[in-house]
Coordinates of C-alpha atoms in Angstrom, one line a residue:
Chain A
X247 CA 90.8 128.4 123.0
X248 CA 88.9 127.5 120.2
X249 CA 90.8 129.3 117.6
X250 CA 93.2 126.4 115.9
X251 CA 95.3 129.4 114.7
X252 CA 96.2 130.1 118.5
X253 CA 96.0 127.1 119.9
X254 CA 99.0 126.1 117.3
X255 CA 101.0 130.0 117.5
X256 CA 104.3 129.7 117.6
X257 CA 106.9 132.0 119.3
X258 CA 110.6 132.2 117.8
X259 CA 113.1 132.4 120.1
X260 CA 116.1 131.8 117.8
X261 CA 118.0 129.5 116.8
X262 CA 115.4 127.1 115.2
X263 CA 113.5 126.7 118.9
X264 CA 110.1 128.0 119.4
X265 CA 107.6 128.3 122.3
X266 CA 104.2 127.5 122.2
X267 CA 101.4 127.1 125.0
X268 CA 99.8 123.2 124.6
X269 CA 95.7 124.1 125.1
X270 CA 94.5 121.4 127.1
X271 CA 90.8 122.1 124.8
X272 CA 92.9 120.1 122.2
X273 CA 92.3 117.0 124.2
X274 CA 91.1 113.8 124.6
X275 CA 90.2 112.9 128.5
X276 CA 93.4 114.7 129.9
X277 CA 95.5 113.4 127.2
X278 CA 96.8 116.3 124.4
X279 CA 95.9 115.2 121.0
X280 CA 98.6 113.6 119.0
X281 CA 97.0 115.2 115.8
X282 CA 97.0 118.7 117.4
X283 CA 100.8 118.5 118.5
X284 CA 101.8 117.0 115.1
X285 CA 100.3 120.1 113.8
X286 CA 102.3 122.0 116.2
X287 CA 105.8 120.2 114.8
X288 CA 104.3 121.0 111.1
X289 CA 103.9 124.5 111.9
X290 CA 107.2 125.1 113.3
X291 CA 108.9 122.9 110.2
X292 CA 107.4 125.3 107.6
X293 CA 108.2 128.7 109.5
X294 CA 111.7 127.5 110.3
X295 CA 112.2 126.9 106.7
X296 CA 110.6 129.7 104.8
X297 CA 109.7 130.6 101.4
X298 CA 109.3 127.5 99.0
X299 CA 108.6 124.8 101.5
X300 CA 105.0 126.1 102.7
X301 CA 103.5 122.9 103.5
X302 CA 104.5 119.4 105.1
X303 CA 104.2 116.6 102.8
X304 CA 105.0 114.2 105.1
X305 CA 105.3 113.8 109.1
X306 CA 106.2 111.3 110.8
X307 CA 105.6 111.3 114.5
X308 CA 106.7 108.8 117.0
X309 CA 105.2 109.5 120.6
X310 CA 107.2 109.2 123.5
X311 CA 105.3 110.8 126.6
X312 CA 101.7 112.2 126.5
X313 CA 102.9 116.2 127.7
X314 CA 101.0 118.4 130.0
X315 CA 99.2 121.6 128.9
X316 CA 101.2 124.5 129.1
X317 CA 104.2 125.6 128.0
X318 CA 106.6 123.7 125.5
X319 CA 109.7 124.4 123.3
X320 CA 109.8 122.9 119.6
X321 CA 113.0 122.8 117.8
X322 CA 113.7 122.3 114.2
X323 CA 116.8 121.3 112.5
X324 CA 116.8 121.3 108.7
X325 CA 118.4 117.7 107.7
X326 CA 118.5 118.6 104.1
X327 CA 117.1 121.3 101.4
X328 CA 116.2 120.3 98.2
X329 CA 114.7 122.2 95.1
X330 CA 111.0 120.9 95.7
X331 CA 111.7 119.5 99.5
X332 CA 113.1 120.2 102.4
X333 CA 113.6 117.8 105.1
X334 CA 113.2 118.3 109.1
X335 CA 113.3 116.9 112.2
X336 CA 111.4 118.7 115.0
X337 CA 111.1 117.6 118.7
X338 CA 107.9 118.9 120.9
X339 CA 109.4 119.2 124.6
X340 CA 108.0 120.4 127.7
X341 CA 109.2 120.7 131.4
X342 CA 108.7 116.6 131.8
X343 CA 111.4 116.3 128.8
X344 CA 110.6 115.5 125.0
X345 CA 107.1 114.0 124.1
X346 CA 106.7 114.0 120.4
X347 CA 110.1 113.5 118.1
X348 CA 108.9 113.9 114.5
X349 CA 110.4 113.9 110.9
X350 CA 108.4 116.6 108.6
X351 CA 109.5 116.9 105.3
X352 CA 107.8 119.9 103.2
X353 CA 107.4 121.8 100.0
X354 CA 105.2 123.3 97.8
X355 CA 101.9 121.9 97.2
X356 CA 99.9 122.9 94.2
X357 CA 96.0 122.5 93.2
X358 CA 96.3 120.3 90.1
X359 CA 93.9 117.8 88.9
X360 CA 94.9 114.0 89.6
X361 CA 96.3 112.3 87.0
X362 CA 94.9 108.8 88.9
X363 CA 92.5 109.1 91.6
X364 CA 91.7 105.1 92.6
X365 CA 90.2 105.7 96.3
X366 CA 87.4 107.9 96.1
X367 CA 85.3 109.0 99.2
X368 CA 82.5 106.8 100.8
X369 CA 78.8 107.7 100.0
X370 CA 77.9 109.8 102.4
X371 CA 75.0 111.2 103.9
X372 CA 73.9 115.3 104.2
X373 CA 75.7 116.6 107.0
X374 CA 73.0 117.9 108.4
X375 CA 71.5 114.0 108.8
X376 CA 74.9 113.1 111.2
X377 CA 74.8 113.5 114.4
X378 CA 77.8 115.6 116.2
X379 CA 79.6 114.0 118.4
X380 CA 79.3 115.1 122.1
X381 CA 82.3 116.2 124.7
X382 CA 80.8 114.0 127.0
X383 CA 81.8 110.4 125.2
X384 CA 80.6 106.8 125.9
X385 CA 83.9 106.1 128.1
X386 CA 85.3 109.6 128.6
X387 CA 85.3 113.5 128.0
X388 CA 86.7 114.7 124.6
X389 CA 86.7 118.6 125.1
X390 CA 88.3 118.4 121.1
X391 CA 85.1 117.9 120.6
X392 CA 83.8 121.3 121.5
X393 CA 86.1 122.5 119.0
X394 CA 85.8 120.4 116.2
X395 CA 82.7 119.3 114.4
X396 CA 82.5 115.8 114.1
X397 CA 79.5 114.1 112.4
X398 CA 79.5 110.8 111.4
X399 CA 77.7 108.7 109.1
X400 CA 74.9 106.6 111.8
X401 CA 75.7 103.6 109.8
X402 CA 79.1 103.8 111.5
X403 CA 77.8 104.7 115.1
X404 CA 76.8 101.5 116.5
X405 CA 79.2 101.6 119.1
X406 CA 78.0 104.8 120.8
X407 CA 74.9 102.2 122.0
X408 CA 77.0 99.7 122.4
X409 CA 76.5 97.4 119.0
X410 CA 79.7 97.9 117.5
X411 CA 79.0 96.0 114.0
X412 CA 82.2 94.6 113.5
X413 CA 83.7 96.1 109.9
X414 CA 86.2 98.1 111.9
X415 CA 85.3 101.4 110.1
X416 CA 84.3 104.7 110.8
X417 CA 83.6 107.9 108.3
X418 CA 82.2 111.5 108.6
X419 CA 82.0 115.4 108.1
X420 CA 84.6 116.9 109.7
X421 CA 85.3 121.0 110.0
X422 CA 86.8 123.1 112.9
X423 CA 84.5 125.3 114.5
X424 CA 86.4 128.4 114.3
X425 CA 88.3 127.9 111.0
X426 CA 90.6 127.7 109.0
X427 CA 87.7 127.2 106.6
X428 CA 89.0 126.2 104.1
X429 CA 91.2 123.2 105.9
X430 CA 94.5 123.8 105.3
X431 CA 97.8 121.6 105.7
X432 CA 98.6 122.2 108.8
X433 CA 95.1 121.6 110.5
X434 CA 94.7 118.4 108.7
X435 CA 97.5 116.9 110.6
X436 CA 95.5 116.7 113.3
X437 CA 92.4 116.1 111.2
X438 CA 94.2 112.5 110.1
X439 CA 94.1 111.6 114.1
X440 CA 90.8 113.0 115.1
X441 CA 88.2 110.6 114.5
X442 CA 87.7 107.9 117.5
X443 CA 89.5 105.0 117.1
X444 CA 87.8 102.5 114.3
X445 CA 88.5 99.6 116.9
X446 CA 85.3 101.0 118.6
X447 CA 83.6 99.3 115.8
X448 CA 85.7 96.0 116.4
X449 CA 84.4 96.1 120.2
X450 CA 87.7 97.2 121.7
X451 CA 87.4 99.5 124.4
X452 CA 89.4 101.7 126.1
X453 CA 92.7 103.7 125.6
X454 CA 94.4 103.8 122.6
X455 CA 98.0 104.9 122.4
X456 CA 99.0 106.4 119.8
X457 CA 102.9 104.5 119.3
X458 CA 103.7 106.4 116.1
X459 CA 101.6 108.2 113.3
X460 CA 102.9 109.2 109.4
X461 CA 101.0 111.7 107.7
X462 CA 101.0 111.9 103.5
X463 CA 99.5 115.7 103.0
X464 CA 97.9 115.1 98.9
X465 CA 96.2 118.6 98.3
X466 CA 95.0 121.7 99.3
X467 CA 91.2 121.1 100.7
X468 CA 88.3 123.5 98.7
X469 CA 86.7 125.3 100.9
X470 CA 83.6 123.7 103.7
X471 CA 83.4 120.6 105.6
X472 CA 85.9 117.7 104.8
X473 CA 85.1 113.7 104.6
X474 CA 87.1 111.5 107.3
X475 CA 87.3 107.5 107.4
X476 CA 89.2 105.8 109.5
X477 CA 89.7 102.1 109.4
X478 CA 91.0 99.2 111.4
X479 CA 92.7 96.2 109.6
X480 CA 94.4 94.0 112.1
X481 CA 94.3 94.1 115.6
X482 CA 97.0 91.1 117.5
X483 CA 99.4 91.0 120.4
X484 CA 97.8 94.3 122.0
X485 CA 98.4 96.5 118.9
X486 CA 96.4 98.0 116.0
X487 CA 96.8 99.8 112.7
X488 CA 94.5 102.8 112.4
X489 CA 94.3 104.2 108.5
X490 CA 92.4 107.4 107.6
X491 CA 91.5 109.2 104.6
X492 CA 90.3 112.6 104.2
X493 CA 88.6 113.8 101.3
X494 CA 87.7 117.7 100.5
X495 CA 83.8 118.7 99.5
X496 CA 85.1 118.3 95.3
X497 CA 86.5 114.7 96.4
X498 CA 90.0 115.3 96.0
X499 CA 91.9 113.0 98.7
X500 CA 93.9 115.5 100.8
X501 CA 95.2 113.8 103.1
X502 CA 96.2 110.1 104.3
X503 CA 97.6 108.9 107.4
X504 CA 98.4 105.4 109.1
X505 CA 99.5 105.0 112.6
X506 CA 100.2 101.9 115.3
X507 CA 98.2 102.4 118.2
X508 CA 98.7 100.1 121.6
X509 CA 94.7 98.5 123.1
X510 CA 93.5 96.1 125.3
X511 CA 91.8 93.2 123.3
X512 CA 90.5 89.9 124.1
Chain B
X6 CA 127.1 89.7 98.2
X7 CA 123.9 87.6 97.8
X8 CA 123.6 86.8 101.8
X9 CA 121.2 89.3 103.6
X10 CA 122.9 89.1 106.9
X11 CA 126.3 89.6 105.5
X12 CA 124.9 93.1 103.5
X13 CA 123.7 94.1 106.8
X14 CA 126.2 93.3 108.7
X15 CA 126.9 96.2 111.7
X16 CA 130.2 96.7 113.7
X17 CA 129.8 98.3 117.0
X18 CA 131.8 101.4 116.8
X19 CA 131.0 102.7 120.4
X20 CA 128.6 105.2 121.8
X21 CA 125.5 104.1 119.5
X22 CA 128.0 104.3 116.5
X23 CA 128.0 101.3 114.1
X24 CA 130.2 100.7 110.7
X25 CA 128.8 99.2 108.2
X26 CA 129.4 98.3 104.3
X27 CA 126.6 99.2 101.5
X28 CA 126.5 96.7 99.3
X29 CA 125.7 97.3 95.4
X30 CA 123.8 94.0 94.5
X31 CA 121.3 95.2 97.1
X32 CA 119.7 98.1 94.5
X33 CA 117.7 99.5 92.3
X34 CA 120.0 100.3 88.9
X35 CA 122.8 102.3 90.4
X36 CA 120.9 103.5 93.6
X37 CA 121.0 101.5 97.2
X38 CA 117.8 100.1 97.7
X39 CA 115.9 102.4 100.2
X40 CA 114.0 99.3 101.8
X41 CA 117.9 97.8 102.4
X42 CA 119.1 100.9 104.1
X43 CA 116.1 100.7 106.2
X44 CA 117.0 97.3 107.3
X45 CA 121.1 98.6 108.0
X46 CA 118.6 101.5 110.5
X47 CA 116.3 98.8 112.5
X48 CA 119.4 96.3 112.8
X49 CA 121.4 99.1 114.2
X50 CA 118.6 100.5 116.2
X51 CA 117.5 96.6 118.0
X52 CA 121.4 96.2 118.2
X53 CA 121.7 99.3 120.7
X54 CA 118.6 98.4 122.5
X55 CA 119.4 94.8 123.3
X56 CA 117.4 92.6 125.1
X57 CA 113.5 93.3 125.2
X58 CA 113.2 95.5 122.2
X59 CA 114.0 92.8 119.7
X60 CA 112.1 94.1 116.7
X61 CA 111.4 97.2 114.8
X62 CA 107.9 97.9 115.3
X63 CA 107.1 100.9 113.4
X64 CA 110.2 102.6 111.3
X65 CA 109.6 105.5 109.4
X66 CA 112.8 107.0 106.9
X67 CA 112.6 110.2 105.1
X68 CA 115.5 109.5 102.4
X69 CA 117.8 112.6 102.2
X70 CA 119.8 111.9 99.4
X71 CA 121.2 108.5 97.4
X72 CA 124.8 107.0 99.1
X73 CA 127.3 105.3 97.5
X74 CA 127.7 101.9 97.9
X75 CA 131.1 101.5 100.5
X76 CA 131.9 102.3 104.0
X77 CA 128.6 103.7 106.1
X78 CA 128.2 105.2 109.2
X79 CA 125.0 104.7 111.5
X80 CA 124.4 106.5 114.7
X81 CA 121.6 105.6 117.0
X82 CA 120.1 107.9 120.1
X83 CA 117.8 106.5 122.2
X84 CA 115.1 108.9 123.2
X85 CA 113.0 106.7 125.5
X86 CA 112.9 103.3 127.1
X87 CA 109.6 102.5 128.3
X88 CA 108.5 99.0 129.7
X89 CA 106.8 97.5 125.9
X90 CA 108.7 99.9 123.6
X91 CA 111.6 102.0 122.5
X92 CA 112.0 104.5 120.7
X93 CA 115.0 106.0 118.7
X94 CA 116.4 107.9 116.3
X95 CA 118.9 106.5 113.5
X96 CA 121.0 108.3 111.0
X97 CA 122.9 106.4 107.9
X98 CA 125.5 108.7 107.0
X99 CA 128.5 108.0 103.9
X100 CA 131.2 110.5 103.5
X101 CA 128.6 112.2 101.4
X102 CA 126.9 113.6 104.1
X103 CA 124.0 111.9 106.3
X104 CA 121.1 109.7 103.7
X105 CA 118.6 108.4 105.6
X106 CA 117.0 109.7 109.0
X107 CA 114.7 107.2 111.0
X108 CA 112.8 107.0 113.6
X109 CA 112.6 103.5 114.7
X110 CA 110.3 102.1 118.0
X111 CA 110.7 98.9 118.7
X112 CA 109.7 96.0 121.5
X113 CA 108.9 92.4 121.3
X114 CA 106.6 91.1 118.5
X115 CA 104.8 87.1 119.6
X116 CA 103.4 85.2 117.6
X117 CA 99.5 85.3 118.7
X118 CA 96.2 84.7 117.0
X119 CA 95.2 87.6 115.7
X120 CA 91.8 89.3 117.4
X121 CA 90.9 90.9 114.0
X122 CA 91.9 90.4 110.4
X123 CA 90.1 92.2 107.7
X124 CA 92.6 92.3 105.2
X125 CA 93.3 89.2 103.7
X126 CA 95.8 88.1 100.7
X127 CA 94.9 88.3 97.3
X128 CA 94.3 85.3 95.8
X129 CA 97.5 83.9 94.2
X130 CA 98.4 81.2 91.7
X131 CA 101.4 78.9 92.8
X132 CA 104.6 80.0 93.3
X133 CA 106.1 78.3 90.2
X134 CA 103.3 79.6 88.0
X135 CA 104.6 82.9 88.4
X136 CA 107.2 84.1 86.3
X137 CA 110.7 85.0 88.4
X138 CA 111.3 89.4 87.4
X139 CA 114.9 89.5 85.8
X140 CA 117.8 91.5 86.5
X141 CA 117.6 93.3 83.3
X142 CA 114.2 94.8 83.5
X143 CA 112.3 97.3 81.0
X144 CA 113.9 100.2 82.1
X145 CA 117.3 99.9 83.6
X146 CA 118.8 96.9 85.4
X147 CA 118.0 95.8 89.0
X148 CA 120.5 94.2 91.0
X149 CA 118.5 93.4 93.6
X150 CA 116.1 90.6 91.9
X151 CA 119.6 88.6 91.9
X152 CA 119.4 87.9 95.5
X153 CA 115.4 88.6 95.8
X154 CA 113.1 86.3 94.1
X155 CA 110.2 88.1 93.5
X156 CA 107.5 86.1 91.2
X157 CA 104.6 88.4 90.2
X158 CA 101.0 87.1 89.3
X159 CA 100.8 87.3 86.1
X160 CA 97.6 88.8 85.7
X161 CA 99.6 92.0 87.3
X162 CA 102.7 92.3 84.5
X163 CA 100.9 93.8 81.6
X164 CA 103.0 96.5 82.2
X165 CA 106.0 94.4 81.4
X166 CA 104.9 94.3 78.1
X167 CA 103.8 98.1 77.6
X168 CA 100.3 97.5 78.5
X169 CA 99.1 98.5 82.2
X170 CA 95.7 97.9 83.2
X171 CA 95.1 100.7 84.6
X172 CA 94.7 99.2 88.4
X173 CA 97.8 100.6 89.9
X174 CA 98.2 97.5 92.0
X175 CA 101.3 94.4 91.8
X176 CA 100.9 91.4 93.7
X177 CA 103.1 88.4 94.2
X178 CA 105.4 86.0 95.9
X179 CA 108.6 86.9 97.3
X180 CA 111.4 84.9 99.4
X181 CA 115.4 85.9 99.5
X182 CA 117.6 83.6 97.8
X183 CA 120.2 82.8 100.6
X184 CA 117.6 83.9 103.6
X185 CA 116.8 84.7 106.0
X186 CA 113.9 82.1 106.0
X187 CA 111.9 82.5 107.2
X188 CA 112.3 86.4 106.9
X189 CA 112.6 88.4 110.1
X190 CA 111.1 92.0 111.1
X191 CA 114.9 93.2 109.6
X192 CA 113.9 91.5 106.4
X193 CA 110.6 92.3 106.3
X194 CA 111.7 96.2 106.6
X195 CA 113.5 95.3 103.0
X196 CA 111.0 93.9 101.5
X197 CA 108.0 96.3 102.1
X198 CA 109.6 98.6 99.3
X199 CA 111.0 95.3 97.1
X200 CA 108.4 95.2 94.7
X201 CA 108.6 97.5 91.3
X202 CA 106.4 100.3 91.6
X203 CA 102.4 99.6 91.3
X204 CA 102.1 103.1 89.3
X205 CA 104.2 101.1 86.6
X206 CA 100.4 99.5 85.9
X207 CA 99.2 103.2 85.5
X208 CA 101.5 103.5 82.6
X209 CA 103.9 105.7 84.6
X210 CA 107.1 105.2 84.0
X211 CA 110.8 106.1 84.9
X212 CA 112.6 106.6 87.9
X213 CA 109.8 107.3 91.0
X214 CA 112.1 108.1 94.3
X215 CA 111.1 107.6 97.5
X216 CA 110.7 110.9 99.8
X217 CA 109.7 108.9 102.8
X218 CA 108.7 105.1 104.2
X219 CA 107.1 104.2 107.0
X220 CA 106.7 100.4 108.1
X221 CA 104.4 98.6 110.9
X222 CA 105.9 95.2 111.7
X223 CA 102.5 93.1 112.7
X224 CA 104.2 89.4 113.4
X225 CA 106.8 86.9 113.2
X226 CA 106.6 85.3 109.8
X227 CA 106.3 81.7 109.1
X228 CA 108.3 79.9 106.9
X229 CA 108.5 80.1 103.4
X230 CA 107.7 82.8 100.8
X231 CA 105.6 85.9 101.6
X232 CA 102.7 87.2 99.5
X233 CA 103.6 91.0 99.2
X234 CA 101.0 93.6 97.5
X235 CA 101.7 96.5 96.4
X236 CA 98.8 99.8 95.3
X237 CA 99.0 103.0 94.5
X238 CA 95.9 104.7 94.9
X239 CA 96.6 108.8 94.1
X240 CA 98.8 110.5 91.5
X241 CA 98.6 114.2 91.3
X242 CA 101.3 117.1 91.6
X243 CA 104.5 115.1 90.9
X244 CA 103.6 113.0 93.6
X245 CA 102.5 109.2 94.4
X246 CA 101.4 107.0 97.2
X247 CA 102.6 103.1 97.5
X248 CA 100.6 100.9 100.0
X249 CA 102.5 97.5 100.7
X250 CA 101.4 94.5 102.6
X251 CA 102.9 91.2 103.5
X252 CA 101.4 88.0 104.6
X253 CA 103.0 85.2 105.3
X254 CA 102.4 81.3 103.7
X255 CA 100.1 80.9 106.6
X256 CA 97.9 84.0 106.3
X257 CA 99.0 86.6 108.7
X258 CA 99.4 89.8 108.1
X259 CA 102.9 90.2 109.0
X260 CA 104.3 93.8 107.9
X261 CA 102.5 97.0 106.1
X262 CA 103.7 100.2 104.7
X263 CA 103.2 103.3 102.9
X264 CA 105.5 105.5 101.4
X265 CA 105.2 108.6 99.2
X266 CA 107.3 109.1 96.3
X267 CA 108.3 111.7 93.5
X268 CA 107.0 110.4 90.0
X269 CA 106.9 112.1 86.3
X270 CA 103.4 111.5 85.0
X271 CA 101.2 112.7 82.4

């Protein structure tokens, strides 16, 4: 299923629970995307809660078991409504027990200019001039990537050819290839997790287990591809930070996440 | 009470439950400080756990509404023990109703070299060239700067004196005046929201409350004072994000955070 819109429907079946069918396209190897079942949790947090808390602002998911495709029950309880938030706490389940536990906390989010904009997007070449990254990857199959359009910068790349340069940073176009176009809230929580790990860059290798991810949702993207970067700051004791930014084509940052990952490192 | 471990002192109630007593010297004018109820969460959290899961590695809190200082409540599920992490969830609850919601994963943090560090310290001047912040500060007091010494480079306190530069970002020394010292993962889960606001150097101003913190835990400080930074880096919509990191007197990176918060600006 290509289609992000039905790869992330939700069925209510009362009660705050919902079903959903986890598409095993949104993958990485035979691993579910943590990005893709955040944006799961976030779509069932703004329907439970309805009119005036449209988007999430901020999720925060801790993973606790990498689910199977197929089906799965997400169920939201409303920890407290505000005027201008609303906070959640939704938990992803399937048959092998919970998986993601998350706390999404939503409300309105509107299209104003920045009154302070101090991280603005790196210089980028035309999209056209990045390469797309392939399903078949250097260490495994990313069948995400037949779904998503990932093109990054060749000055990032190294690693694909095996000279990772070392600054631990990765950035790109980035655009689903069957909408929403443009972006919206909900797809970029899994847009904040889809790059490949920054640590590529550092010369680690391997898996890298997402332990926990938070999600700050800024803006609503303007319409066409968005920019990604994802960088690497400290990697000790077999753990790493990932950070990523995503601007839209006007610049605006849209979206910012951090997460602690597990990897193997010498 | 001036004494960290005695403000976040826990009772074991039974069945996860712990009491605990919220202490008013640890705030921020008549508000808790959220960084201090986040400690009361990952004490309660490594307390259940026991042996094995002796720090908080990542704790996220989405703040539900401001307690009271007095009696507290926190409950702790664990939702899965795995063989290098835990995770659980954490409530703080008065008899105003539940606060503070956390997720909390935690495991054992050593005290290796790190493979990669690409974020160094800002360059400081000495401890004692850097004036202590006061109690009674520009806009309301702050109780907690009689138990935290926190001594700002001054080349970051124009706004202190109604003229921000215009950087958005705060940097300077911070120890606690009857320890822990050096300070622990608890600790450091207080001080990755201690500073003032970096926005304050935009020239915003006024009370900016935190909607939700999350917090990586990299290493085991060393002893001594901690260089702590603090940036904001995007104000739009009634909104603002905070970036902190921590290193320790040798270097290390030892905690990060970022939280997003509600501001009044221009």
């Amino acid at each position: 299923m290509a289609d992000f819109a039905a790869a992330t429907e939700l069925k209510s079946i009362g009660d705050g629970r919902y079903g959903a069918v986890l598409d095993p396209q949104w993958a990485v190897a035979d691993k579910l995307h943590g990005g893709y079942l955040l944006s799961l949790a976030g779509r069932a947090a703004v329907t439970e809660l309805g009119e005036g808390f449209a988007h999430p602002l901020v999720a925060s998911a801790h993973y606790l078991a990498a689910p199977e495709p197929g089906p799965a029950e997400l169920t939201v309880e409303e920890l407290r409504r505000g005027r201008r938030t609303a906070h959640t706490r939704v938990t992803v389940s399937t048959d092998g027990g919970p998986c993601v536990e998350a706390l999404i906390t939503c409300g309105p989010i509107d299209d104003a200019e920045p009154f302070f904009h101090g991280f603005p997007a790196p210089e980028m070449p035309p999209e056209d001039d990045c390469p797309r990254l392939p399903v078949e990857a250097p260490w495994f199959r990313v069948p995400l990537m037949g779904v998503v359009s990932e093109r990054l910068d060749p000055d990032t790349t190294g690693w694909t050819a095996g000279r990772p340069d070392g600054r631990g940073e990765l950035h790109g176009w980035l655009r689903f290839d069957d909408g929403p176009d443009p972006l919206d809230p909900i797809a970029l929580l899994t847009v904040v997790d889809a790059l490949p790990p920054a640590a590529f860059d550092l010369g680690v290798r391997g898996w890298i287990p997402t332990i926990a991810l938070s999600c700050h949702i800024r803006g609503l993207p303007a319409p066409g591809p968005v920019i990604v970067a994802n960088r690497t700051r400290y990697v000790a004791g077999g753990r790493l930070d990932e950070e990523c930014h995503v601007w839209d084509s006007t610049g605006r940052l849209v979206a910012t996440s951090s997460q602690l990952a597990g990897a193997r490192h010498p």
